[in-house]
Short mmCIF file of C-alpha atoms and ligand atoms in Angstrom, two decimals:
data_model
loop_
_atom_site.label_atom_id
_atom_site.label_comp_id
_atom_site.label_asym_id
_atom_site.label_seq_id
_atom_site.Cartn_x
_atom_site.Cartn_y
_atom_site.Cartn_z
CA MET A 221 -1.91 42.51 19.88
CA ARG A 222 1.73 42.69 18.72
CA LEU A 223 3.32 39.49 17.34
CA PHE A 224 6.75 38.60 16.11
CA THR A 225 7.41 36.08 13.37
CA ALA A 226 10.62 34.76 11.69
CA ALA A 227 11.84 31.58 10.02
CA LEU A 228 15.13 29.68 10.21
CA ALA A 229 15.22 26.33 8.59
CA THR A 230 17.17 23.62 6.80
CA GLU A 231 17.35 19.82 6.97
CA THR A 232 20.70 18.55 8.01
CA ASN A 233 21.94 15.17 6.74
CA THR A 234 24.92 14.76 9.05
CA PHE A 235 26.28 12.04 6.71
CA SER A 236 26.30 14.44 3.67
CA PRO A 237 29.51 16.12 2.50
CA ILE A 238 27.47 19.12 1.19
CA CYS A 239 28.09 21.56 4.10
CA ILE A 240 25.85 24.62 4.45
CA ASP A 241 27.20 28.10 4.80
CA ARG A 242 25.50 31.54 4.48
CA ARG A 243 25.73 31.44 0.71
CA ALA A 244 23.60 28.25 0.69
CA PHE A 245 20.80 30.03 2.56
CA GLU A 246 21.17 33.05 0.28
CA ALA A 247 20.90 30.68 -2.76
CA SER A 248 17.69 29.14 -1.52
CA LEU A 249 15.90 31.82 0.45
CA TYR A 250 17.17 34.73 2.46
CA ALA A 251 14.68 37.49 3.12
CA PRO A 252 15.41 40.37 5.60
CA PRO A 253 12.41 41.71 7.63
CA GLY A 254 9.49 42.61 5.39
CA GLU A 255 11.08 41.31 2.18
CA HIS A 256 9.69 37.81 2.28
CA PRO A 257 7.81 37.15 -1.03
CA PRO A 258 4.01 36.73 -0.99
CA THR A 259 4.31 32.94 -1.57
CA PRO A 260 5.88 30.75 1.11
CA THR A 261 8.75 28.32 0.81
CA LEU A 262 8.21 25.08 2.77
CA CYS A 263 9.16 26.38 6.27
CA THR A 264 8.18 29.98 5.90
CA ALA A 265 4.41 29.71 5.69
CA PRO A 266 3.89 31.07 9.22
CA ILE A 267 5.11 34.45 7.91
CA THR A 268 2.78 34.64 4.92
CA VAL A 269 -0.23 33.25 6.86
CA GLY A 270 0.66 35.54 9.75
CA ARG A 271 0.34 38.57 7.42
CA LYS A 272 -3.23 37.60 6.60
CA VAL A 273 -4.13 37.00 10.22
CA ALA A 274 -2.65 40.37 11.26
CA VAL A 275 -4.77 42.20 8.59
CA GLU A 276 -7.98 40.31 9.58
CA LYS A 277 -7.44 40.98 13.37
CA GLY A 278 -5.97 44.51 13.02
CA TRP A 279 -2.93 43.25 14.94
CA GLU A 280 0.65 44.34 14.49
CA LEU A 281 2.96 41.69 13.00
CA VAL A 282 6.65 42.39 13.34
CA GLU A 283 8.56 40.31 10.76
CA GLY A 284 12.09 39.12 11.41
CA THR A 285 14.42 37.41 8.94
CA ALA A 286 13.36 34.34 6.96
CA ALA A 287 16.11 31.97 5.92
CA TRP A 288 15.82 28.53 4.34
CA ALA A 289 18.64 26.42 2.80
CA ASP A 290 17.97 23.36 0.65
CA PRO A 291 18.79 20.24 2.59
CA GLY A 292 22.58 19.39 2.87
CA GLY A 293 25.17 18.57 5.45
CA LEU A 294 26.36 20.27 8.68
CA ILE A 295 25.71 24.02 9.02
CA ASN A 296 28.71 26.22 9.40
CA ARG A 297 28.88 27.37 12.98
CA GLU A 298 29.24 31.15 12.19
CA THR A 299 26.42 30.90 9.72
CA TYR A 300 23.95 29.41 12.30
CA GLU A 301 25.03 31.81 15.02
CA GLY A 302 24.90 34.80 12.66
CA LEU A 303 21.31 34.04 11.45
CA ARG A 304 20.21 33.20 15.02
CA ASP A 305 21.57 36.40 16.48
CA GLU A 306 20.04 38.43 13.60
CA ILE A 307 16.66 37.09 14.56
CA LEU A 308 17.17 37.54 18.24
CA GLY A 309 18.26 41.15 17.73
CA GLN A 310 15.13 41.82 15.69
CA LEU A 311 12.96 40.31 18.50
CA LYS A 312 14.73 42.40 21.21
CA ALA A 313 13.97 45.52 19.13
CA ALA A 314 10.33 44.47 18.77
CA MET A 315 9.70 43.92 22.47
CA PRO A 316 7.27 43.94 24.13
CA VAL A 317 5.32 41.30 22.10
CA ASP A 318 2.33 39.16 23.00
CA GLY A 319 3.49 36.14 21.01
CA VAL A 320 6.28 34.66 18.79
CA VAL A 321 5.16 32.43 15.89
CA LEU A 322 8.10 30.75 14.05
CA GLY A 323 8.70 28.70 10.97
CA LEU A 324 11.30 26.03 11.79
CA HIS A 325 12.21 22.79 10.15
CA GLY A 326 13.45 20.94 13.24
CA ALA A 327 16.32 18.92 11.76
CA MET A 328 19.05 21.49 11.79
CA VAL A 329 22.43 20.52 13.02
CA ALA A 330 25.21 23.03 13.15
CA SER A 331 28.94 22.62 13.93
CA GLY A 332 28.96 22.71 17.79
CA TYR A 333 25.09 22.44 18.05
CA ASP A 334 23.19 19.17 17.99
CA ASP A 335 19.94 21.03 18.72
CA PRO A 336 20.03 24.50 17.15
CA GLU A 337 16.25 24.89 17.35
CA GLY A 338 16.41 24.13 21.09
CA ASP A 339 19.17 26.77 21.42
CA LEU A 340 17.12 29.31 19.48
CA LEU A 341 13.98 28.68 21.45
CA ALA A 342 15.90 28.96 24.77
CA ARG A 343 17.33 32.37 23.82
CA ILE A 344 13.91 33.56 22.63
CA ARG A 345 12.49 32.52 26.07
CA GLU A 346 15.24 34.44 27.75
CA ILE A 347 14.00 37.58 25.95
CA ILE A 348 10.23 37.14 26.11
CA GLY A 349 9.99 35.34 29.52
CA THR A 350 7.80 32.42 30.38
CA ASP A 351 4.31 33.95 29.89
CA VAL A 352 4.47 35.02 26.31
CA LEU A 353 3.10 32.60 23.71
CA LEU A 354 5.85 30.78 21.69
CA CYS A 355 4.95 28.32 18.97
CA ALA A 356 6.30 26.97 15.67
CA GLU A 357 5.46 25.00 12.64
CA LEU A 358 7.78 22.01 12.02
CA ASP A 359 8.63 19.57 9.22
CA PRO A 360 7.84 16.04 10.38
CA HIS A 361 11.38 14.97 9.38
CA SER A 362 12.76 16.57 12.47
CA HIS A 363 14.11 15.82 16.01
CA LEU A 364 11.67 16.63 18.83
CA THR A 365 14.00 17.14 21.72
CA ALA A 366 12.84 17.34 25.30
CA LYS A 367 14.39 20.86 25.47
CA ARG A 368 12.21 22.15 22.62
CA VAL A 369 9.06 20.65 24.17
CA GLY A 370 9.87 22.29 27.41
CA LEU A 371 10.34 25.74 25.81
CA ALA A 372 7.49 26.03 23.27
CA ASP A 373 3.77 26.29 24.10
CA PHE A 374 3.00 24.06 21.17
CA PHE A 375 4.18 22.72 17.73
CA VAL A 376 2.24 21.90 14.64
CA ALA A 377 3.95 19.62 11.97
CA PHE A 378 3.05 18.99 8.36
CA LYS A 379 0.89 15.92 8.13
CA GLU A 380 1.60 15.03 4.51
CA PHE A 381 4.77 13.49 3.01
CA PRO A 382 5.27 14.80 0.19
CA HIS A 383 4.69 18.05 2.06
CA THR A 384 1.66 19.40 0.28
CA ASP A 385 -0.01 20.81 3.41
CA PHE A 386 2.60 23.31 4.76
CA VAL A 387 0.23 26.26 4.30
CA GLU A 388 -2.69 24.50 5.90
CA ARG A 389 -0.66 23.54 8.88
CA ALA A 390 0.60 27.10 9.23
CA GLU A 391 -3.13 28.09 9.33
CA ASP A 392 -3.69 25.53 12.13
CA LEU A 393 -0.70 27.01 13.95
CA TRP A 394 -2.10 30.56 13.75
CA ARG A 395 -5.65 29.50 14.52
CA ILE A 396 -4.55 27.94 17.81
CA ALA A 397 -2.31 30.89 18.60
CA VAL A 398 -5.19 33.34 18.02
CA ASP A 399 -7.54 31.30 20.10
CA ALA A 400 -4.92 31.20 22.94
CA LEU A 401 -4.19 34.93 22.75
CA GLU A 402 -7.94 35.76 22.79
CA GLY A 403 -8.52 33.49 25.82
CA ARG A 404 -10.57 30.83 24.02
CA ALA A 405 -8.07 28.02 24.42
CA LYS A 406 -5.15 26.94 26.66
CA PRO A 407 -2.84 24.85 24.45
CA ALA A 408 -1.22 21.90 26.29
CA MET A 409 1.25 19.83 24.49
CA SER A 410 1.58 16.08 25.19
CA VAL A 411 4.27 13.97 23.52
CA PHE A 412 4.72 10.21 23.11
CA ASP A 413 8.02 8.66 22.18
CA CYS A 414 7.38 5.82 19.69
CA ARG A 415 10.88 4.51 20.28
CA MET A 416 11.38 3.81 16.58
CA ILE A 417 12.71 5.44 13.40
CA ASP A 418 11.17 4.81 9.96
CA VAL A 419 10.15 6.57 6.77
CA PHE A 420 6.41 7.30 6.34
CA PRO A 421 5.14 8.27 2.92
CA THR A 422 1.53 9.39 3.22
CA SER A 423 0.77 8.80 -0.41
CA ARG A 424 0.42 5.03 0.28
CA GLU A 425 -0.92 2.68 2.99
CA PRO A 426 -0.70 2.27 5.85
CA MET A 427 0.17 5.90 6.57
CA ARG A 428 -2.62 7.36 4.34
CA THR A 429 -5.31 5.90 6.63
CA PHE A 430 -3.41 6.89 9.76
CA VAL A 431 -3.21 10.57 8.70
CA ASP A 432 -6.87 10.62 7.69
CA ARG A 433 -7.63 9.24 11.19
CA LEU A 434 -5.66 12.09 12.82
CA LYS A 435 -7.66 14.59 10.84
CA ALA A 436 -10.94 12.95 11.75
CA ILE A 437 -10.04 13.03 15.47
CA GLU A 438 -9.15 16.77 15.21
CA ALA A 439 -12.49 17.47 13.49
CA SER A 440 -14.63 15.52 15.92
CA ASP A 441 -13.02 16.12 19.41
CA PRO A 442 -13.19 19.77 20.63
CA ASP A 443 -10.50 18.90 23.30
CA VAL A 444 -7.98 18.06 20.56
CA LEU A 445 -6.46 21.18 18.91
CA SER A 446 -3.81 19.45 16.79
CA LEU A 447 -2.21 16.04 16.24
CA SER A 448 1.20 15.66 14.57
CA VAL A 449 3.54 12.74 13.86
CA ILE A 450 7.14 13.73 14.08
CA HIS A 451 8.48 11.10 11.63
CA GLY A 452 12.03 11.75 12.75
CA PHE A 453 15.06 12.04 10.49
CA MET A 454 17.37 9.03 10.31
CA ALA A 455 20.09 10.97 8.44
CA GLY A 456 20.55 13.25 11.37
CA ASP A 457 22.99 11.64 13.83
CA VAL A 458 21.75 13.45 17.06
CA PRO A 459 20.99 12.09 20.50
CA GLU A 460 17.16 12.43 20.39
CA MET A 461 16.47 11.13 16.89
CA GLY A 462 13.23 9.18 16.51
CA THR A 463 9.50 9.06 15.79
CA LYS A 464 7.16 10.90 18.21
CA ILE A 465 3.47 11.87 18.46
CA ILE A 466 2.48 15.39 19.44
CA CYS A 467 -1.10 15.97 20.80
CA VAL A 468 -2.06 19.53 21.57
CA THR A 469 -5.19 19.69 23.66
CA ASP A 470 -7.19 22.50 25.13
CA ASP A 471 -5.85 22.19 28.65
CA ARG A 472 -6.38 18.44 28.81
CA ALA A 473 -2.76 17.23 29.13
CA GLU A 474 -3.69 13.82 30.62
CA LYS A 475 -6.14 13.07 27.84
CA GLY A 476 -3.51 14.25 25.34
CA GLU A 477 -0.97 11.86 26.87
CA ARG A 478 -3.36 8.91 26.56
CA LEU A 479 -4.30 9.75 23.00
CA ALA A 480 -0.62 10.34 21.96
CA ARG A 481 0.36 7.01 23.49
CA GLU A 482 -2.56 5.10 21.82
CA LEU A 483 -1.68 6.60 18.38
CA GLY A 484 2.02 6.14 18.91
CA MET A 485 1.66 2.45 19.74
CA GLU A 486 -0.58 1.97 16.78
CA LEU A 487 2.22 3.44 14.54
CA PHE A 488 4.81 1.30 16.33
CA ASP A 489 2.84 -1.89 15.64
CA LYS A 490 3.06 -1.08 11.90
CA ARG A 491 6.85 -0.48 11.92
CA GLY A 492 8.71 -1.61 8.85
CA SER A 493 5.55 -1.61 6.63
CA PHE A 494 5.43 1.99 5.51
CA LEU A 495 7.91 2.16 2.67
CA MET A 496 7.43 1.03 -0.91
CA PRO A 497 9.18 -2.31 -1.88
CA GLN A 498 12.73 -1.65 -3.17
CA VAL A 499 15.08 -3.63 -5.43
CA ASP A 500 18.77 -3.22 -6.12
CA GLU A 501 20.26 -1.84 -9.40
CA SER A 502 20.58 -5.24 -11.11
CA GLN A 503 16.99 -6.17 -10.39
CA ALA A 504 15.77 -2.72 -11.33
CA VAL A 505 17.36 -2.75 -14.78
CA GLU A 506 16.33 -6.41 -15.36
CA GLU A 507 12.73 -5.56 -14.52
CA ALA A 508 12.71 -2.48 -16.63
CA LEU A 509 14.02 -4.31 -19.69
CA GLY A 510 11.38 -7.02 -19.23
CA THR A 511 8.57 -4.44 -19.20
CA ALA A 512 6.66 -3.85 -22.40
CA GLY A 513 5.99 -0.35 -23.71
CA GLY A 514 6.77 3.25 -22.72
CA PRO A 515 9.29 4.60 -20.34
CA VAL A 516 10.04 2.70 -17.19
CA VAL A 517 11.03 5.11 -14.43
CA ILE A 518 13.80 3.86 -12.11
CA ALA A 519 13.93 6.09 -9.01
CA ASP A 520 17.37 6.17 -7.54
CA MET A 521 15.42 6.80 -4.40
CA TRP A 522 18.18 7.23 -1.75
CA ASP A 523 20.41 9.54 -3.77
CA ASN A 524 17.94 12.29 -3.40
CA PRO A 525 19.41 15.84 -3.10
CA GLY A 526 16.06 16.65 -1.36
CA GLY A 527 17.36 14.55 1.54
CA GLY A 528 20.69 16.35 1.58
CA THR A 529 22.74 13.95 -0.55
CA ALA A 530 25.09 15.12 -3.30
CA GLY A 531 22.99 13.53 -6.09
CA ASP A 532 26.03 12.38 -8.05
CA ALA A 533 25.71 8.57 -7.58
CA THR A 534 26.53 6.54 -10.77
CA ILE A 535 25.60 3.02 -9.68
CA ILE A 536 22.46 2.62 -11.89
CA LEU A 537 24.11 4.29 -14.83
CA ALA A 538 27.05 1.91 -14.58
CA GLU A 539 24.57 -1.02 -14.62
CA LEU A 540 22.98 0.39 -17.86
CA LEU A 541 26.37 0.81 -19.50
CA GLU A 542 27.56 -2.62 -18.44
CA ARG A 543 24.45 -4.28 -20.02
CA GLY A 544 24.78 -2.22 -23.17
CA VAL A 545 21.28 -0.67 -22.67
CA ARG A 546 20.26 2.00 -25.20
CA ASP A 547 17.31 4.39 -25.24
CA ALA A 548 17.85 5.26 -21.63
CA ALA A 549 18.24 8.69 -20.05
CA VAL A 550 19.66 9.63 -16.63
CA GLY A 551 18.60 13.00 -15.06
CA THR A 552 20.48 14.29 -13.22
CA ILE A 553 24.05 13.65 -12.02
CA TRP A 554 25.52 16.56 -10.05
CA ASP A 555 29.02 17.42 -11.28
CA PRO A 556 29.95 21.10 -11.52
CA ILE A 557 33.50 20.29 -12.66
CA ALA A 558 32.37 18.07 -15.57
CA VAL A 559 29.69 20.72 -16.62
CA GLN A 560 32.42 23.32 -16.67
CA ILE A 561 34.56 21.13 -18.96
CA CYS A 562 31.50 20.53 -21.27
CA MET A 563 30.77 24.19 -21.42
CA ALA A 564 34.31 24.93 -22.46
CA ALA A 565 34.21 22.19 -25.15
CA GLY A 566 30.85 23.35 -26.60
CA GLU A 567 27.88 21.63 -28.20
CA GLY A 568 28.74 19.00 -30.79
CA ALA A 569 32.20 18.31 -29.33
CA GLU A 570 33.34 14.82 -28.51
CA ILE A 571 35.63 14.63 -25.56
CA PRO A 572 37.11 12.26 -22.98
CA LEU A 573 35.25 12.94 -19.69
CA ARG A 574 35.23 11.65 -16.13
CA PHE A 575 32.00 12.40 -14.28
CA GLY A 576 29.90 11.61 -11.15
CA ALA A 577 30.53 9.88 -7.81
CA LYS A 578 33.09 12.42 -6.64
CA SER A 579 31.51 13.49 -3.31
CA ALA A 580 30.53 10.67 -1.04
CA LEU A 581 31.14 7.05 -0.18
CA GLY A 582 28.69 4.36 -1.30
CA THR A 583 27.80 6.19 -4.58
CA GLY A 584 29.74 4.06 -7.13
CA ASN A 585 32.76 5.15 -9.09
CA PRO A 586 33.25 8.08 -11.50
CA ILE A 587 32.35 7.13 -15.10
CA ASP A 588 35.05 7.51 -17.73
CA GLY A 589 34.24 7.65 -21.42
CA HIS A 590 34.43 9.35 -24.72
CA VAL A 591 31.27 11.45 -24.69
CA GLU A 592 29.37 13.53 -27.19
CA ILE A 593 28.15 16.93 -25.85
CA VAL A 594 24.62 17.18 -27.24
CA ARG A 595 23.15 20.26 -25.60
CA LEU A 596 24.25 22.92 -23.08
CA VAL A 597 21.81 25.04 -21.11
CA ARG A 598 22.61 27.82 -18.71
CA ASP A 599 20.39 28.30 -15.63
CA ALA A 600 18.20 25.31 -16.54
CA GLU A 601 14.84 24.87 -14.78
CA MET A 602 12.30 22.15 -14.54
CA ARG A 603 8.60 22.47 -13.71
CA PHE A 604 7.62 21.83 -10.11
CA GLY A 605 3.83 22.01 -9.65
CA GLU A 606 2.83 25.61 -10.38
CA SER A 607 6.44 26.94 -10.18
CA PHE A 608 9.87 26.08 -11.41
CA ALA A 609 12.87 24.36 -9.81
CA PRO A 610 16.34 25.50 -10.95
CA PHE A 611 19.04 22.86 -11.60
CA GLY A 612 21.82 25.13 -12.67
CA ASP A 613 24.01 25.07 -15.74
CA ALA A 614 23.45 21.70 -17.28
CA ALA A 615 25.04 19.50 -19.96
CA HIS A 616 23.30 16.77 -21.94
CA ILE A 617 25.94 14.25 -22.84
CA ARG A 618 25.69 10.92 -24.74
CA LEU A 619 27.83 7.87 -23.85
CA ASP A 620 27.31 4.51 -25.57
CA GLY A 621 23.68 5.27 -26.43
CA VAL A 622 22.73 6.49 -22.93
CA ASP A 623 21.83 10.18 -22.56
CA VAL A 624 22.97 11.76 -19.28
CA ILE A 625 22.22 15.20 -17.82
CA LEU A 626 25.02 16.71 -15.67
CA ASN A 627 24.18 19.73 -13.61
CA THR A 628 25.69 22.29 -11.21
CA THR A 629 22.83 22.97 -8.73
CA ARG A 630 21.77 19.92 -6.76
CA ALA A 631 18.10 19.25 -7.38
CA GLN A 632 15.82 16.29 -7.10
CA SER A 633 13.97 15.11 -10.25
CA PHE A 634 10.54 16.61 -9.73
CA ASP A 635 9.21 16.56 -13.21
CA PRO A 636 9.82 14.99 -16.72
CA SER A 637 10.36 18.52 -18.10
CA LEU A 638 13.89 18.32 -16.81
CA PHE A 639 14.59 15.98 -19.75
CA GLU A 640 12.66 18.17 -22.26
CA VAL A 641 14.61 21.38 -21.51
CA MET A 642 17.77 19.42 -22.29
CA GLY A 643 16.42 18.21 -25.62
CA ILE A 644 15.52 14.71 -24.54
CA ASP A 645 11.98 13.39 -25.18
CA PRO A 646 11.26 11.43 -21.99
CA ARG A 647 8.34 9.51 -23.63
CA ALA A 648 10.72 8.15 -26.29
CA GLN A 649 13.01 6.43 -23.76
CA LYS A 650 12.89 2.84 -22.67
CA ILE A 651 14.27 3.73 -19.23
CA LEU A 652 14.38 7.02 -17.29
CA VAL A 653 16.64 7.08 -14.24
CA ILE A 654 15.79 9.87 -11.85
CA LYS A 655 16.91 11.00 -8.34
CA SER A 656 14.01 11.36 -5.94
CA THR A 657 12.48 9.35 -3.14
CA ASN A 658 8.83 10.30 -3.37
CA HIS A 659 8.21 13.81 -4.77
CA PHE A 660 8.58 12.67 -8.41
CA TYR A 661 5.60 10.36 -8.33
CA SER A 662 2.76 12.71 -9.22
CA SER A 663 4.37 13.99 -12.45
CA PHE A 664 6.31 11.01 -13.64
CA SER A 665 3.47 8.51 -13.00
CA LYS A 666 1.62 10.27 -15.85
CA ILE A 667 4.13 9.15 -18.43
CA ALA A 668 5.64 5.98 -16.94
CA SER A 669 4.55 2.48 -17.96
CA LYS A 670 6.03 1.33 -14.66
CA ILE A 671 7.85 2.84 -11.66
CA ILE A 672 10.66 0.95 -9.92
CA TYR A 673 12.08 2.11 -6.60
CA CYS A 674 15.72 1.23 -6.55
CA ALA A 675 18.00 1.22 -3.53
CA ALA A 676 21.45 1.47 -5.07
CA GLY A 677 24.60 1.72 -2.93
CA THR A 678 24.61 3.66 0.31
CA PRO A 679 24.37 7.37 -0.58
CA TYR A 680 21.97 7.84 2.36
CA PRO A 681 21.85 6.12 5.71
CA ASN A 682 18.57 4.30 4.94
CA ASN A 683 19.09 1.33 7.23
CA PRO A 684 19.28 2.57 10.87
CA ALA A 685 20.04 -0.92 12.11
CA LYS A 686 23.37 -0.77 10.12
CA THR A 687 24.20 2.93 10.17
CA ALA A 688 27.34 3.86 12.06
CA TYR A 689 25.73 6.49 14.28
CA ARG A 690 28.05 8.17 16.77
CA LYS A 691 25.42 10.16 18.75
CA ALA A 692 21.97 8.80 17.95
CA ARG A 693 20.25 6.75 20.62
CA ARG A 694 20.31 2.99 20.22
CA ASP A 695 17.37 2.09 22.43
CA ILE A 696 14.86 2.36 19.51
CA TRP A 697 13.56 0.02 16.78
CA PRO A 698 15.16 -1.13 14.48
CA MET A 699 18.40 -0.94 16.50
CA ILE A 700 16.66 -3.10 19.05
CA GLN A 701 13.57 -5.27 18.37
CA ASP A 702 11.58 -4.63 21.58
CA PRO A 703 12.10 -1.06 22.82
CA HIS A 704 8.74 -0.90 24.59
CA GLY A 705 9.24 -4.19 26.53
CA GLN A 706 6.05 -5.31 28.11
CA GLU A 707 3.97 -2.70 26.27
CA THR A 708 3.98 -4.56 23.03
CA VAL A 709 2.73 -7.89 24.45
CA SER A 710 -0.93 -6.87 24.34
CA ALA A 711 -0.61 -5.41 20.76
ZN1 LIG B 918 10.36 16.71 5.39
#
């Protein structure tokens, strides 16, 4: 057997001003054929898992380009077309192949393309024809368009959010592909449209139990090859945005449709109950000040660069300053201009500085003050699980008793070590303000006396009922209350 694999992925927040060009891919991950490192990045696990499968089976694996950009705004048209054509050219040169196994994200939007993945899959089909196996791993924060469903044999999405299982799901993808290629299975993909959009952390109920149930069904029913929930991505203003269920069966499409519908309606019935309770900036600071003991973590949960925002909102910091709070630290506020000024001034300098809230609406106002430059670090990194996440050149400044970290590479606050590398002891603070929706939890919960989820301003379109979509469909919850009509009556 001869297989082709490649990866092209990013998550496009169409409301974000941080547009994505080729340099953004090169800064995150750009690997020409054969040069992908041994460890995968989120959407490139089909390549590293594919290498193992090829060795085990004695098959030939032809590697194409792997490209991943950290989430941001619209992709530059030339950039998308260039990366796409690079992969298509590699596939043409590799023909004939028995299958194509891709690492996609599924929420890309490029200038001129609402459905780049659909476009890529269509062009791949033109090259390989209708009989060659075509499958891909997806991030659940994606858009499952009818076009994609019609073109691929099957998709497998990560089940966990935070996405801790991207390697395991790539293994599922390859296992099903191998069974199909060796004639042991005939994957049939059934999809149910839940007609809703929501956010579904799997670290808490009710989604934890739901995902465990999907796994139990997969383990016990030999007809069911894979179950995925496409959460959907509410920051992507595209026509087919929304939550969907994928059921891949072994040639039992009707059974798959029934199961996908049953699971999808179960999810729909729990709409609005998945997210953690949130408070505004005033309540968050009030609650933190009223909590006894160690650091209280306030997560500025919607200004999360991991969701494509700039990460430069100042609303919670402004609240701290207004109340005269001391022993608080904010990590981080993205501001390359301010960092450049601090670098020029040097450690120990005291200067007038304007910083933050420069890039997007709904993120507060720039902060003006006479600041002390405490510490400067070039190419700063924080821990992230077993590896490290860069946050660029960084400046630790102090303003009215509040320590603030300014940085040049947008990064969500994964780990308390981001404060330590800047000379701030996170345990000695009363309040830590961080920028992350969910991924921070496992590391920060170890030092926090309390965690408060704060929805401050509108850096991210987190309320679909109010978001000014131009393209997204409006026939889903919460834009309308009863999108399934009669079907919900029995529930
Ligand atoms: Zn995701």
